[in-house]
């Protein structure tokens, strides 16, 4: 079944359907940049303009499409310093976008993705107010995974750029994969204890450097992803709005959990679009374990 038909069958709000379709339509355009915008940073085009790196390229494609559609009032992206307000928007929706996540892997042709959070209004609100979230993964296949609060569903892009249903109602299984960011030498005591416990239980290491790809794998195979707070950095590296909440929402809707180590990631109200936060995303069992260690440590 095609994505648009599936959204209709599910009784998805019409404006939300249009928005999800808009992102699906941009996937092929972004992919085209993998050839044309590859390795083009700091060079000039024939017109003497500085050419774009792929994440800038993806950013501009998505912002242009959203502006033209007038489907959302607010656009926050990882590549823009300020939230964009769309004049004459037909919906009060706010959107957060990480246009290209895992961009350090582009030059080695590993999986990267686009992550989107959808809010009923302004985006500086806790993740639990989100209407939905989606991500597009550019791997050997291009897939789109979305939730609007009634299941997590996955689609694959065909040669014509349209998406077809691959898996309905994804649920995170039990599994023994761990994807730990940051350097081991900088682990804080409660985090060190957590990672050592997983290792003792035979969890296998899988960390690619692409958050979206790593969480996608956890969603399908179980286990957990973390980019924790570490020595000298109490927020970790990843961003609450662009990475944490949308992927957290996805995994929670699939029966898993997402935390900052102390409590639900989606309960946290951002103070600024650029907020960073420690992230633990995965199975309920693993997230409960880190929260118990954090609590015991009095952190
Ligand atoms: P982005 O490519 O959007 O800047 O995000 C990069 C992130 C994330 O995808 C990944 O989990 C993390 O950076 C990897 O960081 P390290 O290089 O520190 O492992
Ligand atoms: Mn990112
Ligand atoms: Mn990015």
Coordinates of C-alpha atoms and ligand atoms in Angstrom, one line a residue:
X1 CA 0.0 0.0 0.0
X2 CA 1.2 3.5 -0.9
X3 CA 2.0 6.0 1.9
X4 CA -0.8 8.4 1.0
X5 CA -3.4 5.7 0.9
X6 CA -2.1 4.2 4.2
X7 CA -2.4 7.6 5.9
X8 CA -6.0 7.9 4.6
X9 CA -6.9 4.4 5.7
X10 CA -5.6 5.3 9.2
X11 CA -7.8 8.3 9.4
X12 CA -4.8 10.7 9.7
X13 CA -5.7 14.4 9.9
X14 CA -5.7 15.8 6.4
X15 CA -3.1 18.6 7.1
X16 CA -0.9 16.1 8.9
X17 CA -1.2 13.8 5.9
X18 CA -0.2 16.6 3.5
X19 CA 2.8 17.4 5.7
X20 CA 4.1 13.8 5.9
X21 CA 3.6 13.5 2.1
X22 CA 5.6 16.7 1.6
X23 CA 8.6 15.2 3.5
X24 CA 8.3 11.9 1.5
X25 CA 8.3 13.9 -1.7
X26 CA 11.6 15.6 -0.8
X27 CA 13.5 12.3 -0.1
X28 CA 14.4 11.8 -3.7
X29 CA 15.5 15.5 -4.1
X30 CA 17.7 15.1 -1.0
X31 CA 19.2 11.9 -2.4
X32 CA 20.0 13.6 -5.7
X33 CA 22.3 15.8 -3.6
X34 CA 24.4 12.8 -2.5
X35 CA 25.9 12.9 -6.0
X36 CA 25.7 16.6 -6.9
X37 CA 26.6 18.2 -3.5
X38 CA 29.1 15.5 -2.4
X39 CA 32.4 16.9 -1.3
X40 CA 31.5 20.4 -2.5
X41 CA 32.2 22.4 0.7
X42 CA 34.3 25.5 0.2
X43 CA 34.3 25.3 -3.6
X44 CA 32.5 27.7 -5.9
X45 CA 30.0 27.1 -8.6
X46 CA 30.1 28.6 -12.1
X47 CA 28.3 31.7 -10.8
X48 CA 31.0 32.3 -8.2
X49 CA 28.7 31.2 -5.3
X50 CA 30.0 29.0 -2.6
X51 CA 28.6 25.5 -3.1
X52 CA 26.7 23.7 -0.4
X53 CA 27.6 20.8 1.8
X54 CA 24.9 18.1 1.8
X55 CA 23.4 19.1 5.1
X56 CA 23.0 22.7 3.9
X57 CA 21.5 21.4 0.7
X58 CA 19.0 19.2 2.6
X59 CA 18.2 22.1 4.9
X60 CA 17.4 24.5 2.0
X61 CA 15.3 21.9 0.1
X62 CA 13.1 21.3 3.1
X63 CA 12.7 24.9 4.1
X64 CA 11.8 25.9 0.6
X65 CA 9.2 23.1 0.3
X66 CA 7.7 24.0 3.6
X67 CA 7.6 27.7 2.9
X68 CA 5.9 27.2 -0.4
X69 CA 3.4 24.7 1.0
X70 CA 2.4 27.1 3.9
X71 CA 1.6 23.9 5.9
X72 CA 3.5 25.0 9.0
X73 CA 3.8 28.3 11.0
X74 CA 7.2 27.6 12.6
X75 CA 10.3 25.9 11.3
X76 CA 13.3 25.1 13.5
X77 CA 16.3 23.4 11.9
X78 CA 19.7 22.4 13.1
X79 CA 21.3 24.5 10.4
X80 CA 19.5 27.7 11.2
X81 CA 20.3 30.0 14.2
X82 CA 16.7 31.2 14.5
X83 CA 13.2 29.7 14.3
X84 CA 11.6 30.6 10.9
X85 CA 8.1 32.0 11.0
X86 CA 6.1 31.3 7.8
X87 CA 3.9 34.2 6.7
X88 CA 0.3 33.2 5.8
X89 CA 0.6 29.6 7.1
X90 CA -2.6 27.6 7.0
X91 CA -1.8 25.6 10.1
X92 CA -0.4 26.5 13.5
X93 CA 2.0 23.6 13.3
X94 CA 5.7 23.9 14.4
X95 CA 8.4 21.6 12.9
X96 CA 11.8 20.6 14.1
X97 CA 14.3 19.3 11.5
X98 CA 17.7 17.7 11.5
X99 CA 18.1 17.8 7.7
X100 CA 21.0 15.5 7.6
X101 CA 21.9 13.5 10.7
X102 CA 25.1 11.5 10.7
X103 CA 26.7 13.9 8.2
X104 CA 30.2 13.0 9.2
X105 CA 29.5 9.6 7.4
X106 CA 28.5 11.1 4.1
X107 CA 32.1 10.9 2.7
X108 CA 32.3 7.2 3.6
X109 CA 28.9 6.3 2.2
X110 CA 27.3 5.0 5.4
X111 CA 23.6 5.5 6.3
X112 CA 22.4 9.0 7.2
X113 CA 19.0 10.4 7.6
X114 CA 16.5 13.3 8.1
X115 CA 14.7 13.6 11.4
X116 CA 11.5 15.6 11.9
X117 CA 9.3 16.5 14.9
X118 CA 5.8 17.8 14.4
X119 CA 4.2 20.1 17.1
X120 CA 0.6 21.5 17.2
X121 CA 2.1 25.0 17.8
X122 CA 5.4 26.5 18.6
X123 CA 8.3 24.0 19.0
X124 CA 9.6 25.2 22.4
X125 CA 7.3 22.7 24.1
X126 CA 7.9 19.3 25.7
X127 CA 8.1 16.4 23.3
X128 CA 4.9 14.8 24.7
X129 CA 2.9 17.6 23.0
X130 CA 4.1 16.5 19.6
X131 CA 1.5 15.4 17.0
X132 CA 4.0 13.1 15.5
X133 CA 7.5 12.4 14.2
X134 CA 9.2 10.9 11.2
X135 CA 12.6 10.0 9.9
X136 CA 13.9 9.2 6.5
X137 CA 16.9 6.9 6.4
X138 CA 19.1 6.9 3.4
X139 CA 20.7 3.5 3.4
X140 CA 20.9 0.8 0.8
X141 CA 17.2 1.4 0.8
X142 CA 15.5 4.8 1.5
X143 CA 12.9 4.3 4.1
X144 CA 10.4 6.6 5.9
X145 CA 9.2 5.7 9.4
X146 CA 6.5 7.8 11.0
X147 CA 4.2 7.9 14.0
X148 CA 1.2 10.2 14.6
X149 CA 0.5 8.5 17.9
X150 CA -1.3 5.4 16.6
X151 CA 1.6 3.0 15.9
X152 CA 4.9 3.3 14.1
X153 CA 4.9 2.5 10.5
X154 CA 7.7 2.0 7.9
X155 CA 7.8 2.5 4.2
X156 CA 10.3 2.0 1.4
X157 CA 11.0 4.3 -1.5
X158 CA 10.6 2.9 -5.0
X159 CA 12.3 4.0 -8.2
X160 CA 9.5 6.5 -8.9
X161 CA 10.2 8.2 -5.5
X162 CA 7.0 7.0 -4.0
X163 CA 6.9 5.1 -0.7
X164 CA 5.2 1.7 -0.1
X165 CA 4.3 0.1 3.2
X166 CA 7.1 -2.2 4.5
X167 CA 6.0 -2.8 8.1
X168 CA 2.9 -1.7 10.0
X169 CA 2.8 -1.3 13.8
X170 CA 6.5 -1.7 14.5
X171 CA 7.3 -2.7 18.1
X172 CA 10.7 -2.7 19.7
X173 CA 11.7 -6.3 20.5
X174 CA 13.9 -7.4 23.4
X175 CA 17.5 -7.4 22.1
X176 CA 21.1 -7.1 23.1
X177 CA 22.6 -4.3 21.1
X178 CA 24.1 -1.2 22.7
X179 CA 25.2 2.0 20.9
X180 CA 27.2 4.1 23.4
X181 CA 28.4 7.6 22.4
X182 CA 31.2 9.6 24.1
X183 CA 34.6 8.3 25.3
X184 CA 34.8 5.6 27.9
X185 CA 37.6 7.4 29.7
X186 CA 35.0 10.3 30.3
X187 CA 32.1 8.1 31.6
X188 CA 30.5 9.3 34.8
X189 CA 30.3 6.6 37.5
X190 CA 26.6 5.8 37.2
X191 CA 27.0 5.6 33.4
X192 CA 30.1 3.4 33.6
X193 CA 28.2 1.0 35.9
X194 CA 25.3 0.8 33.4
X195 CA 27.5 0.1 30.4
X196 CA 29.5 -2.5 32.3
X197 CA 26.3 -4.2 33.3
X198 CA 25.1 -4.4 29.7
X199 CA 28.5 -5.8 28.7
X200 CA 28.3 -8.4 31.4
X201 CA 24.9 -9.4 30.0
X202 CA 26.5 -9.9 26.6
X203 CA 25.2 -6.8 24.8
X204 CA 27.0 -6.3 21.4
X205 CA 28.5 -2.9 20.4
X206 CA 26.9 -1.2 17.4
X207 CA 27.7 2.5 17.1
X208 CA 28.0 4.0 13.6
X209 CA 28.2 7.7 14.3
X210 CA 24.7 8.3 12.7
X211 CA 22.2 8.6 15.5
X212 CA 19.2 8.1 13.2
X213 CA 20.7 4.9 11.8
X214 CA 21.7 3.6 15.2
X215 CA 18.3 4.3 16.8
X216 CA 16.7 2.7 13.7
X217 CA 18.6 -0.4 14.3
X218 CA 17.7 -0.5 18.0
X219 CA 14.0 0.0 17.1
X220 CA 14.2 -3.1 14.9
X221 CA 16.5 -5.3 17.0
X222 CA 16.1 -4.0 20.6
X223 CA 18.7 -2.8 23.1
X224 CA 19.6 0.8 23.6
X225 CA 21.3 3.9 22.3
X226 CA 23.0 6.5 24.5
X227 CA 24.9 9.7 24.1
X228 CA 25.4 10.5 27.8
X229 CA 26.6 13.4 29.9
X230 CA 30.3 12.9 30.4
X231 CA 33.2 14.4 32.4
X232 CA 33.3 18.1 31.7
X233 CA 30.0 18.1 29.8
X234 CA 26.8 17.6 31.7
X235 CA 24.5 17.8 28.6
X236 CA 26.2 15.4 26.3
X237 CA 26.4 16.1 22.5
X238 CA 22.9 15.5 21.0
X239 CA 20.2 18.1 20.7
X240 CA 16.9 17.7 22.5
X241 CA 14.6 19.2 19.8
X242 CA 16.3 17.9 16.6
X243 CA 17.4 14.5 17.7
X244 CA 16.2 13.4 21.2
X245 CA 12.4 14.1 21.2
X246 CA 11.5 13.0 17.6
X247 CA 13.4 9.7 17.9
X248 CA 12.3 9.3 21.5
X249 CA 8.7 9.7 20.5
X250 CA 9.2 7.1 17.8
X251 CA 10.7 4.5 20.1
X252 CA 8.1 5.2 22.9
X253 CA 5.3 4.8 20.4
X254 CA 6.9 1.4 19.5
X255 CA 6.7 0.3 23.1
X256 CA 10.2 1.4 24.2
X257 CA 11.4 4.3 26.4
X258 CA 13.5 7.5 26.1
X259 CA 15.2 9.3 29.0
X260 CA 17.7 11.9 29.9
X261 CA 18.9 9.3 32.5
X262 CA 16.5 10.6 35.1
X263 CA 13.1 10.7 33.5
X264 CA 11.1 10.7 30.3
X265 CA 12.8 12.8 27.6
X266 CA 9.5 13.9 26.3
X267 CA 8.5 15.6 29.6
X268 CA 11.4 18.2 29.3
X269 CA 10.5 21.7 28.2
X270 CA 13.2 23.2 26.0
X271 CA 14.7 26.5 26.9
X272 CA 16.2 27.2 23.4
X273 CA 16.2 25.4 20.1
X274 CA 19.9 24.6 20.6
X275 CA 19.5 22.8 23.9
X276 CA 21.6 19.7 24.3
X277 CA 20.6 16.8 26.6
X278 CA 21.9 13.4 27.7
X279 CA 20.1 10.7 25.8
X280 CA 19.1 7.1 26.5
X281 CA 16.7 5.5 24.0
X282 CA 15.7 1.9 23.7
X283 CA 13.9 -0.9 25.5
X284 CA 12.0 -0.2 28.7
X285 CA 14.2 -2.6 30.6
X286 CA 17.4 -0.8 29.7
X287 CA 16.0 2.6 30.3
X288 CA 14.7 1.6 33.7
X289 CA 18.2 0.3 34.6
X290 CA 20.0 3.5 33.8
X291 CA 17.4 5.5 35.7
X292 CA 17.8 3.4 38.7
X293 CA 21.6 3.8 38.6
X294 CA 21.3 7.6 38.2
X295 CA 18.9 7.7 41.1
X296 CA 21.2 5.6 43.3
X297 CA 24.1 7.9 42.5
X298 CA 22.1 10.9 43.7
X299 CA 22.8 12.7 40.4
Ligands
LIG1 P1 24.7 15.7 12.9 O1 25.3 14.9 11.8 O2 23.3 16.0 12.7 O3 25.6 16.8 13.3 O4 24.7 14.7 14.2 C1 25.8 14.0 14.6 C2 25.6 13.2 15.8 C3 24.8 11.9 15.7 O5 24.3 11.6 14.5 C4 25.8 10.9 16.2 O6 25.2 10.0 17.1 C5 26.8 11.7 17.0 O7 26.8 12.9 16.4 C6 28.2 11.1 16.9 O8 29.1 11.8 17.6 P2 30.6 11.3 17.9 O9 31.3 11.7 16.6 O10 31.0 12.1 19.1 O11 30.6 9.8 18.1
LIG2 MN1 22.1 15.2 14.1
LIG3 MN1 22.5 17.4 11.2

